[in-house]
PDB file of C-alpha atoms in Angstrom:
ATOM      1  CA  UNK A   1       0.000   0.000   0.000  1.00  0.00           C
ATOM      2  CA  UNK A   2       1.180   3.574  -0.609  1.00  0.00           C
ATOM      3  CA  UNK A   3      -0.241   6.609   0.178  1.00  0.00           C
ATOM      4  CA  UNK A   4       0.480  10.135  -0.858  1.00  0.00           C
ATOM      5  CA  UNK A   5      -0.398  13.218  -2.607  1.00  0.00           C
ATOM      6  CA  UNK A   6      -1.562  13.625  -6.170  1.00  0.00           C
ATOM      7  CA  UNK A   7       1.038  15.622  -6.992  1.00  0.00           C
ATOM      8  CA  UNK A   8       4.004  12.903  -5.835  1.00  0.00           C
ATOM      9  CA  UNK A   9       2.476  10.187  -8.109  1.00  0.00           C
ATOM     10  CA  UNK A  10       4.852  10.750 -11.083  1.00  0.00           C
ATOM     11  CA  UNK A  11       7.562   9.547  -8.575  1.00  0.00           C
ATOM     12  CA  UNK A  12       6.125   6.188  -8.410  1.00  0.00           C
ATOM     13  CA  UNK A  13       5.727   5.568 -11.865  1.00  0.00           C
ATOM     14  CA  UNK A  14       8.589   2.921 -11.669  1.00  0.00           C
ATOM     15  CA  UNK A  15       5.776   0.537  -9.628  1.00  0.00           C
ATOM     16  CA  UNK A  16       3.567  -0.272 -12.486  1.00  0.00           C
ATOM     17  CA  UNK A  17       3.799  -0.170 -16.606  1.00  0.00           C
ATOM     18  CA  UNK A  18       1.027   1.764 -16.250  1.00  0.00           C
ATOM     19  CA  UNK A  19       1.669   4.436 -14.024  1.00  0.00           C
ATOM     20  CA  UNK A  20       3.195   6.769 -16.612  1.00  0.00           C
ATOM     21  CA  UNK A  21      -0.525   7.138 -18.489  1.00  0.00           C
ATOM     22  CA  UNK A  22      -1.728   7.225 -15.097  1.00  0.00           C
ATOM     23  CA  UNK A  23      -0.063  10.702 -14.455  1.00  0.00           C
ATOM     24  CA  UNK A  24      -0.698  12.041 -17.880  1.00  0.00           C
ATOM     25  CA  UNK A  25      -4.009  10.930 -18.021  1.00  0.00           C
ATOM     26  CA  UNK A  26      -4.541  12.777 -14.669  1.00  0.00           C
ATOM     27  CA  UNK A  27      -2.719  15.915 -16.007  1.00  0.00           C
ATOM     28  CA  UNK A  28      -5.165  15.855 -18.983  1.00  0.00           C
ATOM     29  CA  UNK A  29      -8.039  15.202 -17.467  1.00  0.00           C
ATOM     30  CA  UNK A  30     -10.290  16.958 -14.761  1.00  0.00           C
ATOM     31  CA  UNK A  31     -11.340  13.893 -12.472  1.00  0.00           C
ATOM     32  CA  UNK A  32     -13.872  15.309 -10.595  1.00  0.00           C
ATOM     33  CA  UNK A  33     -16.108  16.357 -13.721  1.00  0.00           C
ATOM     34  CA  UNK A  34     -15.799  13.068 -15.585  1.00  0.00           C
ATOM     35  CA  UNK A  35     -18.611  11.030 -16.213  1.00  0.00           C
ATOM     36  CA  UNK A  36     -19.551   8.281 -14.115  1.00  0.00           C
ATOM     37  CA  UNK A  37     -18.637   4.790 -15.449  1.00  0.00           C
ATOM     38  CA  UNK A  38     -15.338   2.871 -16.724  1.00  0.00           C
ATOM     39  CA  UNK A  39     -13.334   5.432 -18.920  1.00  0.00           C
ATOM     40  CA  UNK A  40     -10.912   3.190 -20.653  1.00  0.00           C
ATOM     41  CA  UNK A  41      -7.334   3.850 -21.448  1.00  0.00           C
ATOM     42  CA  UNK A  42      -5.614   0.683 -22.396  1.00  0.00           C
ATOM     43  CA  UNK A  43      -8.906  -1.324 -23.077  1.00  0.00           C
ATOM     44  CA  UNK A  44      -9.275  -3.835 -20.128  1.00  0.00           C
ATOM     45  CA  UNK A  45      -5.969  -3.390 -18.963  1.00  0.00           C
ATOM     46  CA  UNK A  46      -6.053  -0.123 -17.290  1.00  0.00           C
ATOM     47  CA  UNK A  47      -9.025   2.128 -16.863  1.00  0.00           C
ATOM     48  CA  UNK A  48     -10.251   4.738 -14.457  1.00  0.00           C
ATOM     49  CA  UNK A  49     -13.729   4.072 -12.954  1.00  0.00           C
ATOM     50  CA  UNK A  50     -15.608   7.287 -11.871  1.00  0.00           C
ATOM     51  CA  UNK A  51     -18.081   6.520  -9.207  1.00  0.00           C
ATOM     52  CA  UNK A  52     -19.943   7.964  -6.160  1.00  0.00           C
ATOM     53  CA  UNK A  53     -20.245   5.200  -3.606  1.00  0.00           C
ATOM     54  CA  UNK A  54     -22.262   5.325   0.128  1.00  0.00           C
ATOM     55  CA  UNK A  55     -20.012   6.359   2.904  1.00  0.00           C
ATOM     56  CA  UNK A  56     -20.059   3.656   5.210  1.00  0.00           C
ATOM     57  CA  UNK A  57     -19.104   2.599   8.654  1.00  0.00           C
ATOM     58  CA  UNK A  58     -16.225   0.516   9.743  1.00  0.00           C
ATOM     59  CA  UNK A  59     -18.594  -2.225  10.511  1.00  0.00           C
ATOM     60  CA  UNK A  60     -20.629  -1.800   7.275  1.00  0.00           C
ATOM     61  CA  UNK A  61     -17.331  -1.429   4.860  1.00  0.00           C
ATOM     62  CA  UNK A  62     -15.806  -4.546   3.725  1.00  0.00           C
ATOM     63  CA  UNK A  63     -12.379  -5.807   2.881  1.00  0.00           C
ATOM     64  CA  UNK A  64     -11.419  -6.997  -0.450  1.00  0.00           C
ATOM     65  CA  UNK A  65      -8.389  -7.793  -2.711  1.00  0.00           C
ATOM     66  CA  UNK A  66      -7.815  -8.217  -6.386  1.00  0.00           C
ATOM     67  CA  UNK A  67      -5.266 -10.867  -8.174  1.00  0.00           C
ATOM     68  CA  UNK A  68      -4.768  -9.193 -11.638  1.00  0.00           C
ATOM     69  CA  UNK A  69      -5.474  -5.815 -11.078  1.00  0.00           C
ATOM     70  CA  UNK A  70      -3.768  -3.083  -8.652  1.00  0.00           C
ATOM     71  CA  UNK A  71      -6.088  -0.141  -7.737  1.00  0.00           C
ATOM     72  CA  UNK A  72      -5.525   3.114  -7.241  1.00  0.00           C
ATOM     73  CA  UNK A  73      -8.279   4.977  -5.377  1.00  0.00           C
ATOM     74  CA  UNK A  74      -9.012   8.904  -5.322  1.00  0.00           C
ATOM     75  CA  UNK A  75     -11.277  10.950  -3.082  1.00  0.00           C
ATOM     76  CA  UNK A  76     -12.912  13.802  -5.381  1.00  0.00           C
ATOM     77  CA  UNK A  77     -15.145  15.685  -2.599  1.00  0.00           C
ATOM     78  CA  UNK A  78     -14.615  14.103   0.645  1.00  0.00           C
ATOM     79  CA  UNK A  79     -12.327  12.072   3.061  1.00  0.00           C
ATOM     80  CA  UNK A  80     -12.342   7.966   2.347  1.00  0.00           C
ATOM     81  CA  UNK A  81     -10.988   6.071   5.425  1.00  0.00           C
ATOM     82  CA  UNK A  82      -9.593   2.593   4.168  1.00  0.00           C
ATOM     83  CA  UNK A  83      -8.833   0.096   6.472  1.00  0.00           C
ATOM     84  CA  UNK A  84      -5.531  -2.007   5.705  1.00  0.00           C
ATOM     85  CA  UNK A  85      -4.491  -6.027   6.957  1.00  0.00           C
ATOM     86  CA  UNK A  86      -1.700  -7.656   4.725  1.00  0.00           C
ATOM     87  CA  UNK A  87      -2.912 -10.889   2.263  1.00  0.00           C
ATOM     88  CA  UNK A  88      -1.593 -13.141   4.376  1.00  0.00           C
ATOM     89  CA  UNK A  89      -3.301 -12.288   7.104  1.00  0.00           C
ATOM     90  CA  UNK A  90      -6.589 -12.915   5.757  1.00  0.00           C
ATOM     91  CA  UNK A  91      -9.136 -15.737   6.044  1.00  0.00           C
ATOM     92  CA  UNK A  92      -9.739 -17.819   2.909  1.00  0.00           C
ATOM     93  CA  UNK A  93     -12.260 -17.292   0.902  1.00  0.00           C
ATOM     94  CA  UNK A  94     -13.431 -18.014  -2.887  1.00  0.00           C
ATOM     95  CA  UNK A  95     -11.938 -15.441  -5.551  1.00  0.00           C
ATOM     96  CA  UNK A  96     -14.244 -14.319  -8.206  1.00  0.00           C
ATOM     97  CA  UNK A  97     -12.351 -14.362 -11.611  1.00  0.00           C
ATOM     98  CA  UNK A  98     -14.573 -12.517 -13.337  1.00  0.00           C
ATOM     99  CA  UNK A  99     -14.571  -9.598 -11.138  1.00  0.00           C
ATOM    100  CA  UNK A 100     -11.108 -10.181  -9.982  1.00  0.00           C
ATOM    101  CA  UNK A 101     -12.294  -9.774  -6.101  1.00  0.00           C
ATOM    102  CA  UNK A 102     -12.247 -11.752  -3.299  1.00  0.00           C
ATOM    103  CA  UNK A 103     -14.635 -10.310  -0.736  1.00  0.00           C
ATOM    104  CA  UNK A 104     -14.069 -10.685   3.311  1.00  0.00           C
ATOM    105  CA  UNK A 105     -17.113  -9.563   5.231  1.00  0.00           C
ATOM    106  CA  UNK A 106     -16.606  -9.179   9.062  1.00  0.00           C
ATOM    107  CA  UNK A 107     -12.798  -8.715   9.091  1.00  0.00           C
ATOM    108  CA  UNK A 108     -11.551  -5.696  11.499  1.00  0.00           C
ATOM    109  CA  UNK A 109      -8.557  -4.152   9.850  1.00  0.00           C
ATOM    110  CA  UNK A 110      -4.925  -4.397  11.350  1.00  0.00           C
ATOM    111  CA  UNK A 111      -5.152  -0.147  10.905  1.00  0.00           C
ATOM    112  CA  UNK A 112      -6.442   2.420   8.983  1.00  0.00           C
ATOM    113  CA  UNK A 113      -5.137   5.564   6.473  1.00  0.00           C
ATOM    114  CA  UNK A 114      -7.533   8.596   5.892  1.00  0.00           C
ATOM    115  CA  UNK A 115      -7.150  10.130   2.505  1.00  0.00           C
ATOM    116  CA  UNK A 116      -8.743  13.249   1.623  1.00  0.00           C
ATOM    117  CA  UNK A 117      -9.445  15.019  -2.080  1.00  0.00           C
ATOM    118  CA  UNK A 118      -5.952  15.658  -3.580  1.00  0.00           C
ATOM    119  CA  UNK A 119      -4.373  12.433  -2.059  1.00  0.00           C
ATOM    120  CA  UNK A 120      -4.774   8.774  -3.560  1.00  0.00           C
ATOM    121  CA  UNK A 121      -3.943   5.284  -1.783  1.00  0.00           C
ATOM    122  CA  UNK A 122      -2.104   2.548  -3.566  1.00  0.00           C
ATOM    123  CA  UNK A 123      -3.646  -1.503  -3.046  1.00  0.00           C
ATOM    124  CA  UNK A 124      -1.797  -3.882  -4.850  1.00  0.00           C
ATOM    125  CA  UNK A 125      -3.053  -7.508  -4.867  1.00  0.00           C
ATOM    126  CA  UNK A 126      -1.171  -8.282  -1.545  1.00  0.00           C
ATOM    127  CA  UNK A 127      -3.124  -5.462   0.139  1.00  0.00           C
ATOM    128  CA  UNK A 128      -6.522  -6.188   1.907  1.00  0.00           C
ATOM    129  CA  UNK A 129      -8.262  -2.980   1.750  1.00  0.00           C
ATOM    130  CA  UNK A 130     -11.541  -2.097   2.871  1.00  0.00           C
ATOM    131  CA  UNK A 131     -12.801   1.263   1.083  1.00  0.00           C
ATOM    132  CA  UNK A 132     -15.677   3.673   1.480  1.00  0.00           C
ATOM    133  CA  UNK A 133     -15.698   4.404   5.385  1.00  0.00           C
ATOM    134  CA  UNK A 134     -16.422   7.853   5.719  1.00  0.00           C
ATOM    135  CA  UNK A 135     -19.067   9.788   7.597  1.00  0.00           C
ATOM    136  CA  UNK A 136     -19.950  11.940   4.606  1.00  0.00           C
ATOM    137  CA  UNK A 137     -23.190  10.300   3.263  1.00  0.00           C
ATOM    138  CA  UNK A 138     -21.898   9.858  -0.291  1.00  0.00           C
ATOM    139  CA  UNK A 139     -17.836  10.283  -1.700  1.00  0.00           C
ATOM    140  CA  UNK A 140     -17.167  10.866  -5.543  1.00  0.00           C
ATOM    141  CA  UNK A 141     -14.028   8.946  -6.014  1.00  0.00           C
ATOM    142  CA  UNK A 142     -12.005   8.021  -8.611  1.00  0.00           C
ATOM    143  CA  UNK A 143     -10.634   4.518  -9.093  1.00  0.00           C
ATOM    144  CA  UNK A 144      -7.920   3.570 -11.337  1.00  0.00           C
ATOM    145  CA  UNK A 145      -7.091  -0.125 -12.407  1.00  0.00           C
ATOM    146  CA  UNK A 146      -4.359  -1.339 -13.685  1.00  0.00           C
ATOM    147  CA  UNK A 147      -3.056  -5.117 -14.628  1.00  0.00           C
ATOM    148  CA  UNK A 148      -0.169  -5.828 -12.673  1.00  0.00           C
TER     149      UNK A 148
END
C-alpha cells in the first residue's frame, strides 16, 4: 500500500507499466467532472472508474483484494478512510475471476489511512483494503485499475 499526494504520483511511476498514463491521463483530465462509469485507457488493462459510492461505517465497509489488477483509489469531494491487513493475514475465501475480487465480510482491519481530495492510496493484490468508510453520506471517487 502507498499513500500520498496527487502531486508525488509521477515519482512512483517505476511501480507499475502503467503508471506513466496514469499521471498524464490525470494531467489531462479533470477527475472530478468526468462522467460516471469505466473510462478506458488501455482497453481492459487499465481504466479509471468514476463513481460515487455510500459512505459507510467501519462495521458496514468490507475488505477486499484483487489478483490481476492493482487499484488506485481517489477521493474527489470528501475524506475515504480505508482500512488495511496484509494478504496473508486474511481468512480464505473463494476469488471471483470474473470480477477479480475476493470479498471478506466481518474482518476488522490491522489499521487504517484517511485520505482526503488531492491524495490517492495505492492496493496492490497483496493489500486487503476495505474502502468507502467515511461519515460523509456519499464520496465521488475516482478509481484507477491497472493489470499488474
Amino acid at each position: 500500500m502507498i499513500v500520498d499526494t496527487l502531486d508525488n504520483l509521477k515519482n512512483y511511476v517505476g511501480c507499475n507499466k502503467y503508471f506513466a498514463d496514469i499521471v498524464k491521463f490525470i494531467e489531462e483530465n479533470d477527475l472530478a467532472s468526468l462522467e460516471e462509469g469505466k473510462h478506458f485507457i488501455h482497453e481492459k488493462a487499465l481504466f479509471v472508474n468514476i463513481q460515487t459510492a455510500k459512505g459507510k461505517t467501519k462495521e458496514e465497509a468490507t475488505f477486499e483484494t484483487h489478483r490481476r489488477m492493482l487499484d488506485i483509489q481517489i477521493p474527489l469531494d470528501a475524506p475515504e478512510t480505508y482500512g488495511y491487513i496484509p494478504l496473508k493475514d486474511m481468512p480464505e475465501q473463494e476469488y471471483n475471476a470474473e470480477k477479480d475480487v475476493t470479498k471478506y465480510p466481518g474482518v476488522e482491519a490491522q489499521s487504517y489511512v484517511t485520505c482526503y481530495p488531492g491524495m490517492f492510496a495505492i492496493f496492490f493484490p497483496q493489500d486487503g483494503h476495505q474502502p468507502c468508510i467515511s461519515d460523509a453520506p456519499q464520496i465521488k471517487k475516482a478509481i484507477f485499475k491497472a493489470e499488474v
